[in-house]
mmCIF file of C-alpha atoms in Angstrom:
data_model
loop_
_atom_site.group_PDB
_atom_site.id
_atom_site.type_symbol
_atom_site.label_atom_id
_atom_site.label_comp_id
_atom_site.label_asym_id
_atom_site.label_seq_id
_atom_site.Cartn_x
_atom_site.Cartn_y
_atom_site.Cartn_z
ATOM 1 C CA MET A 1 145.189 99.573 129.316
ATOM 2 C CA LYS A 2 143.618 96.962 127.057
ATOM 3 C CA LYS A 3 140.643 96.808 129.376
ATOM 4 C CA LEU A 4 140.156 100.586 129.190
ATOM 5 C CA LEU A 5 140.432 100.441 125.397
ATOM 6 C CA PHE A 6 137.819 97.673 125.249
ATOM 7 C CA VAL A 7 135.425 99.668 127.476
ATOM 8 C CA PHE A 8 135.909 102.738 125.262
ATOM 9 C CA ILE A 9 135.203 100.772 122.060
ATOM 10 C CA LEU A 10 132.140 99.157 123.641
ATOM 11 C CA ALA A 11 130.818 102.571 124.702
ATOM 12 C CA VAL A 12 131.308 103.951 121.191
ATOM 13 C CA MET A 13 129.509 100.949 119.711
ATOM 14 C CA GLN A 14 126.578 101.403 122.080
ATOM 15 C CA VAL A 15 126.248 105.076 121.184
ATOM 16 C CA SER A 16 126.414 104.356 117.465
ATOM 17 C CA CYS A 17 123.843 101.588 117.775
ATOM 18 C CA SER A 18 121.489 103.772 119.789
ATOM 19 C CA GLU A 19 121.475 106.471 117.109
ATOM 20 C CA PRO A 20 119.286 105.264 114.229
ATOM 21 C CA THR A 21 120.214 106.269 110.696
ATOM 22 C CA ASN A 22 118.079 108.764 108.814
ATOM 23 C CA GLU A 23 116.699 105.909 106.694
ATOM 24 C CA LYS A 24 115.644 104.005 109.812
ATOM 25 C CA LYS A 25 114.004 107.068 111.356
ATOM 26 C CA ALA A 26 112.106 107.724 108.144
ATOM 27 C CA SER A 27 111.152 104.056 107.784
ATOM 28 C CA ARG A 28 109.729 103.903 111.303
ATOM 29 C CA LEU A 29 107.593 107.009 110.828
ATOM 30 C CA ILE A 30 106.338 105.823 107.442
ATOM 31 C CA GLU A 31 105.592 102.299 108.641
ATOM 32 C CA SER A 32 103.593 103.619 111.588
ATOM 33 C CA ASP A 33 101.601 105.932 109.326
ATOM 34 C CA LEU A 34 101.056 103.392 106.547
ATOM 35 C CA LYS A 35 99.952 100.583 108.832
ATOM 36 C CA SER A 36 97.152 102.785 110.152
ATOM 37 C CA GLN A 37 95.810 102.988 106.589
ATOM 38 C CA LEU A 38 96.449 99.522 105.134
ATOM 39 C CA TYR A 39 93.699 96.935 104.878
ATOM 40 C CA ASN A 40 95.994 94.217 106.228
ATOM 41 C CA PRO A 41 98.867 95.994 108.037
ATOM 42 C CA ASP A 42 100.501 92.742 109.163
ATOM 43 C CA THR A 43 101.407 91.966 105.546
ATOM 44 C CA TYR A 44 103.357 95.215 105.103
ATOM 45 C CA LYS A 45 106.862 94.727 103.696
ATOM 46 C CA MET A 46 109.287 97.489 102.857
ATOM 47 C CA ILE A 47 111.027 96.886 99.517
ATOM 48 C CA GLU A 48 113.203 99.988 99.175
ATOM 49 C CA ILE A 49 113.550 103.484 100.583
ATOM 50 C CA GLN A 50 115.277 106.448 98.931
ATOM 51 C CA LEU A 51 116.026 109.445 101.138
ATOM 52 C CA ASP A 52 117.067 112.884 99.957
ATOM 53 C CA SER A 53 117.294 116.487 101.106
ATOM 54 C CA CYS A 54 114.640 119.094 100.266
ATOM 55 C CA PHE A 55 115.327 122.606 99.032
ATOM 56 C CA THR A 56 112.973 125.452 98.207
ATOM 57 C CA ASP A 57 114.136 125.746 94.588
ATOM 58 C CA GLU A 58 114.075 122.037 93.737
ATOM 59 C CA MET A 59 110.550 121.310 92.549
ATOM 60 C CA GLY A 60 110.869 117.533 92.778
ATOM 61 C CA SER A 61 111.761 117.656 96.470
ATOM 62 C CA ASN A 62 109.442 120.429 97.605
ATOM 63 C CA ALA A 63 106.203 119.226 99.206
ATOM 64 C CA ASN A 64 104.392 122.522 98.612
ATOM 65 C CA VAL A 65 105.366 122.562 94.943
ATOM 66 C CA LEU A 66 104.294 118.939 94.499
ATOM 67 C CA ASP A 67 100.973 119.621 96.215
ATOM 68 C CA LEU A 68 100.403 122.690 94.022
ATOM 69 C CA GLY A 69 101.328 120.721 90.904
ATOM 70 C CA ILE A 70 98.888 117.924 91.731
ATOM 71 C CA LYS A 71 96.051 120.388 92.358
ATOM 72 C CA ILE A 72 96.728 122.266 89.120
ATOM 73 C CA ALA A 73 97.071 119.023 87.135
ATOM 74 C CA LYS A 74 93.726 117.806 88.498
ATOM 75 C CA LEU A 75 91.976 121.076 87.664
ATOM 76 C CA TYR A 76 93.550 121.214 84.216
ATOM 77 C CA LYS A 77 92.454 117.646 83.514
ATOM 78 C CA GLU A 78 88.890 118.645 84.412
ATOM 79 C CA TYR A 79 89.287 121.807 82.290
ATOM 80 C CA LYS A 80 90.234 119.760 79.219
ATOM 81 C CA GLU A 81 87.364 117.309 79.731
ATOM 82 C CA ILE A 82 84.886 120.188 79.995
ATOM 83 C CA LYS A 83 86.450 121.831 76.935
ATOM 84 C CA ASP A 84 85.815 118.620 74.991
ATOM 85 C CA GLU A 85 82.193 118.672 76.210
ATOM 86 C CA ALA A 86 81.845 122.277 75.037
ATOM 87 C CA GLU A 87 83.246 121.465 71.600
ATOM 88 C CA GLU A 88 80.956 118.440 71.294
ATOM 89 C CA ALA A 89 77.919 120.512 72.281
ATOM 90 C CA GLU A 90 78.865 123.248 69.797
ATOM 91 C CA SER A 91 79.307 120.665 67.050
ATOM 92 C CA SER A 92 75.889 119.165 67.839
ATOM 93 C CA MET A 93 74.320 122.623 67.711
ATOM 94 C CA THR A 94 75.684 123.002 64.182
ATOM 95 C CA ILE A 95 74.033 119.724 63.141
ATOM 96 C CA TYR A 96 70.599 120.840 64.396
ATOM 97 C CA ALA A 97 70.895 124.517 63.459
ATOM 98 C CA PRO A 98 68.311 126.017 61.056
ATOM 99 C CA ARG A 99 69.074 125.486 57.367
ATOM 100 C CA TYR A 100 69.562 128.243 54.829
ATOM 101 C CA SER A 101 65.852 128.133 54.129
ATOM 102 C CA GLY A 102 65.206 128.984 57.766
ATOM 103 C CA TYR A 103 63.243 125.789 58.252
ATOM 104 C CA GLN A 104 63.828 123.813 61.444
ATOM 105 C CA SER A 105 61.759 120.828 62.515
ATOM 106 C CA ALA A 106 60.404 120.582 66.057
ATOM 107 C CA HIS A 107 62.859 117.771 66.813
ATOM 108 C CA SER A 108 65.824 119.751 65.453
ATOM 109 C CA GLN A 109 64.805 122.817 67.422
ATOM 110 C CA GLN A 110 64.496 120.760 70.603
ATOM 111 C CA GLN A 111 67.946 119.210 70.087
ATOM 112 C CA TYR A 112 69.446 122.568 69.166
ATOM 113 C CA GLU A 113 68.190 124.159 72.395
ATOM 114 C CA LYS A 114 69.369 121.164 74.411
ATOM 115 C CA HIS A 115 72.928 121.363 73.074
ATOM 116 C CA LYS A 116 72.915 125.139 73.395
ATOM 117 C CA LYS A 117 72.231 124.785 77.131
ATOM 118 C CA GLU A 118 74.978 122.163 77.355
ATOM 119 C CA LEU A 119 77.396 124.572 75.680
ATOM 120 C CA GLU A 120 76.466 127.439 77.993
ATOM 121 C CA LEU A 121 76.889 125.214 81.043
ATOM 122 C CA ALA A 122 80.244 123.908 79.793
ATOM 123 C CA ARG A 123 81.481 127.467 79.201
ATOM 124 C CA ARG A 124 80.535 128.466 82.751
ATOM 125 C CA LYS A 125 82.376 125.422 84.087
ATOM 126 C CA LEU A 126 85.407 126.304 81.957
ATOM 127 C CA GLU A 127 85.526 129.792 83.422
ATOM 128 C CA SER A 128 85.168 128.335 86.912
ATOM 129 C CA ARG A 129 88.097 125.940 86.422
ATOM 130 C CA LYS A 130 90.202 128.704 84.885
ATOM 131 C CA ASP A 131 89.453 130.984 87.862
ATOM 132 C CA GLN A 132 90.406 128.198 90.272
ATOM 133 C CA ILE A 133 93.723 127.597 88.497
ATOM 134 C CA ILE A 134 94.584 131.310 88.468
ATOM 135 C CA SER A 135 93.549 131.598 92.119
ATOM 136 C CA LEU A 136 95.826 128.687 93.075
ATOM 137 C CA TYR A 137 98.675 130.323 91.205
ATOM 138 C CA LYS A 138 98.011 133.698 92.828
ATOM 139 C CA ASN A 139 97.728 132.274 96.351
ATOM 140 C CA ASN A 140 101.064 130.488 95.939
ATOM 141 C CA MET A 141 102.953 133.429 94.446
ATOM 142 C CA GLU A 142 105.564 133.454 97.232
ATOM 143 C CA LEU A 143 106.308 129.789 96.621
ATOM 144 C CA ILE A 144 106.636 130.414 92.873
ATOM 145 C CA GLN A 145 108.888 133.427 93.440
ATOM 146 C CA ASN A 146 111.226 131.322 95.590
ATOM 147 C CA ILE A 147 111.636 128.921 92.683
ATOM 148 C CA VAL A 148 112.116 131.743 90.165
ATOM 149 C CA ASN A 149 114.622 133.513 92.440
ATOM 150 C CA LYS A 150 116.494 130.240 93.063
ATOM 151 C CA GLU A 151 116.554 130.560 96.849
ATOM 152 C CA HIS A 152 118.361 127.357 97.868
ATOM 153 C CA ASP A 153 117.085 126.892 101.425
ATOM 154 C CA PHE A 154 117.171 123.497 103.132
ATOM 155 C CA THR A 155 113.673 122.646 104.360
ATOM 156 C CA GLY A 156 113.786 118.998 105.407
ATOM 157 C CA MET A 157 113.968 115.483 104.010
ATOM 158 C CA VAL A 158 111.966 113.523 101.482
ATOM 159 C CA ALA A 159 111.636 109.741 101.216
ATOM 160 C CA THR A 160 110.316 107.641 98.372
ATOM 161 C CA LEU A 161 109.243 104.280 99.715
ATOM 162 C CA TYR A 162 108.400 101.153 97.740
ATOM 163 C CA TYR A 163 106.460 98.531 99.642
ATOM 164 C CA SER A 164 104.057 95.634 99.291
ATOM 165 C CA ALA A 165 100.958 94.651 101.249
ATOM 166 C CA GLU A 166 97.835 92.588 100.785
ATOM 167 C CA ASN A 167 94.685 94.370 99.640
ATOM 168 C CA MET A 168 91.105 93.512 100.639
ATOM 169 C CA PHE A 169 91.083 90.664 98.102
ATOM 170 C CA GLY A 170 94.174 89.043 99.592
ATOM 171 C CA HIS A 171 96.372 89.999 96.646
ATOM 172 C CA ASP A 172 99.906 91.177 97.294
ATOM 173 C CA VAL A 173 100.125 94.665 95.759
ATOM 174 C CA LYS A 174 103.256 96.764 95.245
ATOM 175 C CA GLU A 175 102.880 100.489 95.838
ATOM 176 C CA HIS A 176 105.059 103.516 96.364
ATOM 177 C CA VAL A 177 104.576 106.658 98.432
ATOM 178 C CA ILE A 178 106.417 109.931 98.965
ATOM 179 C CA TYR A 179 106.840 111.321 102.479
ATOM 180 C CA PHE A 180 108.201 114.696 103.541
ATOM 181 C CA PHE A 181 109.801 115.223 106.963
ATOM 182 C CA ASP A 182 111.206 118.028 109.060
ATOM 183 C CA LYS A 183 114.965 118.583 109.073
ATOM 184 C CA ASP A 184 115.616 116.098 111.898
ATOM 185 C CA ILE A 185 113.121 113.498 110.641
ATOM 186 C CA THR A 186 111.083 113.604 113.834
ATOM 187 C CA LYS A 187 107.679 114.131 112.210
ATOM 188 C CA ILE A 188 105.856 113.742 108.898
ATOM 189 C CA LEU A 189 105.014 117.042 107.213
ATOM 190 C CA ASP A 190 103.175 115.718 104.169
ATOM 191 C CA SER A 191 102.684 112.575 102.103
ATOM 192 C CA PHE A 192 101.499 111.577 98.642
ATOM 193 C CA ASP A 193 100.299 108.154 97.539
ATOM 194 C CA GLU A 194 99.951 106.711 94.045
ATOM 195 C CA ASN A 195 96.452 108.153 93.620
ATOM 196 C CA ASP A 196 97.853 111.629 94.242
ATOM 197 C CA LEU A 197 100.805 111.095 91.912
ATOM 198 C CA ASP A 198 98.547 109.676 89.181
ATOM 199 C CA GLU A 199 97.086 113.172 88.811
ATOM 200 C CA LEU A 200 100.441 114.235 87.348
ATOM 201 C CA ASN A 201 100.447 111.440 84.759
ATOM 202 C CA GLY A 202 99.650 112.786 81.341
ATOM 203 C CA PHE A 203 99.973 116.407 82.454
ATOM 204 C CA ASP A 204 101.297 118.310 79.433
ATOM 205 C CA ALA A 205 103.200 121.316 80.788
ATOM 206 C CA GLU A 206 103.672 122.853 77.340
ATOM 207 C CA GLU A 207 99.981 122.562 76.539
ATOM 208 C CA PHE A 208 99.095 124.067 79.918
ATOM 209 C CA LYS A 209 101.551 126.918 79.342
ATOM 210 C CA PHE A 210 100.016 127.662 75.940
ATOM 211 C CA GLU A 211 96.498 127.691 77.414
ATOM 212 C CA PHE A 212 97.197 129.870 80.472
ATOM 213 C CA GLU A 213 100.492 131.655 79.821
ATOM 214 C CA GLU A 214 98.959 135.105 79.297
ATOM 215 C CA GLU A 215 96.822 135.030 82.471
ATOM 216 C CA LEU A 216 99.540 133.567 84.691
ATOM 217 C CA THR A 217 102.239 135.892 83.346
ATOM 218 C CA ASN A 218 100.021 138.896 84.072
ATOM 219 C CA GLU A 219 99.480 137.649 87.630
ATOM 220 C CA LEU A 220 103.252 137.328 88.155
ATOM 221 C CA ILE A 221 103.929 140.787 86.690
ATOM 222 C CA ASN A 222 101.235 142.339 88.893
ATOM 223 C CA GLU A 223 102.626 140.672 92.009
ATOM 224 C CA LEU A 224 106.237 141.670 91.295
ATOM 225 C CA GLY A 225 105.092 145.215 90.650
ATOM 226 C CA LYS A 226 103.665 145.617 94.147
#
């Protein structure tokens, strides 16, 4: 009887050992992917991994939402930089504009025309960035509606991994990445490194809302009205 009990316990232990935990499955997939990108893969060391479930209505754990947010943040950053260029060009035009007397030197006229062209170019770029942002929003309307409607559907798993590895200069650098997996953690669906996540740094959601609220609200109303 004791022998049978020992065999049963041993069998259970073997089964439990053969089934890797979700963290281990995620770690293996990430390590394999990361090592193919690192300058010195042999120096890779995992520091910490945080694993969580993904749902359609949770923006922080939705790969599509994160990807959309990064793209919008990048475009909006460019939009603000171009807006600054436009304001600078318009200010410079004022400096070189004709005086009340109507007189304008050849140099002033040349500078005025130069900054006028800069302003016109900046305005065209602004419209282009605005169109791209609205287009992104429009093309992802279903995703946005899922968040608005609070559809709580399980979509997979997400892991935040902190690791260290040597760079091309031989310095040990600490980084972190975010990986998204399918429900069973058998494959990587998407990933974001620090360069991607840096696009979100400094993104002012309230400022963005103030700048584009009217256009984006109209797009949502039009889509819901279909």
